[in-house]
mmCIF file of C-alpha atoms in Angstrom:
data_model
loop_
_atom_site.group_PDB
_atom_site.id
_atom_site.type_symbol
_atom_site.label_atom_id
_atom_site.label_comp_id
_atom_site.label_asym_id
_atom_site.label_seq_id
_atom_site.Cartn_x
_atom_site.Cartn_y
_atom_site.Cartn_z
ATOM 1 C CA MET F 1 17.578 -43.628 -1.833
ATOM 2 C CA SER F 2 16.688 -40.026 -1.942
ATOM 3 C CA GLU F 3 14.275 -37.623 -3.763
ATOM 4 C CA PRO F 4 15.950 -35.118 -6.228
ATOM 5 C CA VAL F 5 16.169 -31.577 -5.216
ATOM 6 C CA TRP F 6 15.802 -29.365 -8.361
ATOM 7 C CA ASP F 7 14.639 -25.706 -7.009
ATOM 8 C CA LYS F 8 18.047 -25.056 -4.634
ATOM 9 C CA GLU F 9 21.455 -26.036 -4.134
ATOM 10 C CA THR F 10 21.625 -28.221 -0.998
ATOM 11 C CA ILE F 11 23.544 -31.142 0.545
ATOM 12 C CA ILE F 12 21.751 -34.751 0.648
ATOM 13 C CA TYR F 13 22.653 -37.029 3.463
ATOM 14 C CA GLU F 14 21.743 -40.862 3.231
ATOM 15 C CA GLY F 15 22.405 -43.575 5.632
ATOM 16 C CA LEU F 16 23.882 -46.337 4.257
ATOM 17 C CA THR F 17 24.367 -50.002 5.696
ATOM 18 C CA MET F 18 27.306 -52.348 4.750
ATOM 19 C CA ALA F 19 25.231 -54.967 3.520
ATOM 20 C CA ASN F 20 23.796 -52.352 0.850
ATOM 21 C CA VAL F 21 27.250 -51.285 -0.261
ATOM 22 C CA ALA F 22 28.017 -55.031 -0.860
ATOM 23 C CA ALA F 23 24.953 -55.849 -2.693
ATOM 24 C CA GLY F 24 25.586 -52.668 -4.973
ATOM 25 C CA LYS F 25 29.038 -53.894 -5.657
ATOM 26 C CA MET F 26 27.576 -57.296 -6.869
ATOM 27 C CA GLU F 27 25.333 -55.746 -9.234
ATOM 28 C CA PHE F 28 27.915 -53.732 -11.090
ATOM 29 C CA ASP F 29 29.073 -55.317 -14.132
ATOM 30 C CA PRO F 30 31.772 -52.852 -15.566
ATOM 31 C CA VAL F 31 32.206 -55.342 -18.811
ATOM 32 C CA GLY F 32 28.711 -56.638 -19.353
ATOM 33 C CA HIS F 33 27.446 -59.558 -19.625
ATOM 34 C CA TYR F 34 27.564 -59.596 -23.535
ATOM 35 C CA ALA F 35 31.268 -60.307 -22.859
ATOM 36 C CA ARG F 36 30.898 -63.479 -21.251
ATOM 37 C CA ASN F 37 30.709 -66.686 -23.493
ATOM 38 C CA ASP F 38 28.907 -68.762 -20.745
ATOM 39 C CA VAL F 39 25.721 -66.615 -20.927
ATOM 40 C CA LEU F 40 25.467 -65.062 -24.492
ATOM 41 C CA LYS F 41 25.677 -67.298 -27.354
ATOM 42 C CA LEU F 42 25.287 -65.984 -30.837
ATOM 43 C CA ASN F 43 24.048 -68.338 -33.658
ATOM 44 C CA VAL F 44 23.908 -66.844 -37.431
ATOM 45 C CA ALA F 45 21.816 -68.948 -39.715
ATOM 46 C CA GLU F 46 22.634 -68.553 -43.500
#
């Protein structure tokens, strides 16, 4: 979104659209896709 500021204290403002907010929420995966048995299957062969 914006460049980091390292050498001084400042307030960074950024304009966002509601479409960007919705897209960010769809990318958030708090549990992780590894917990979904329909996405990940682990087979161990002896």
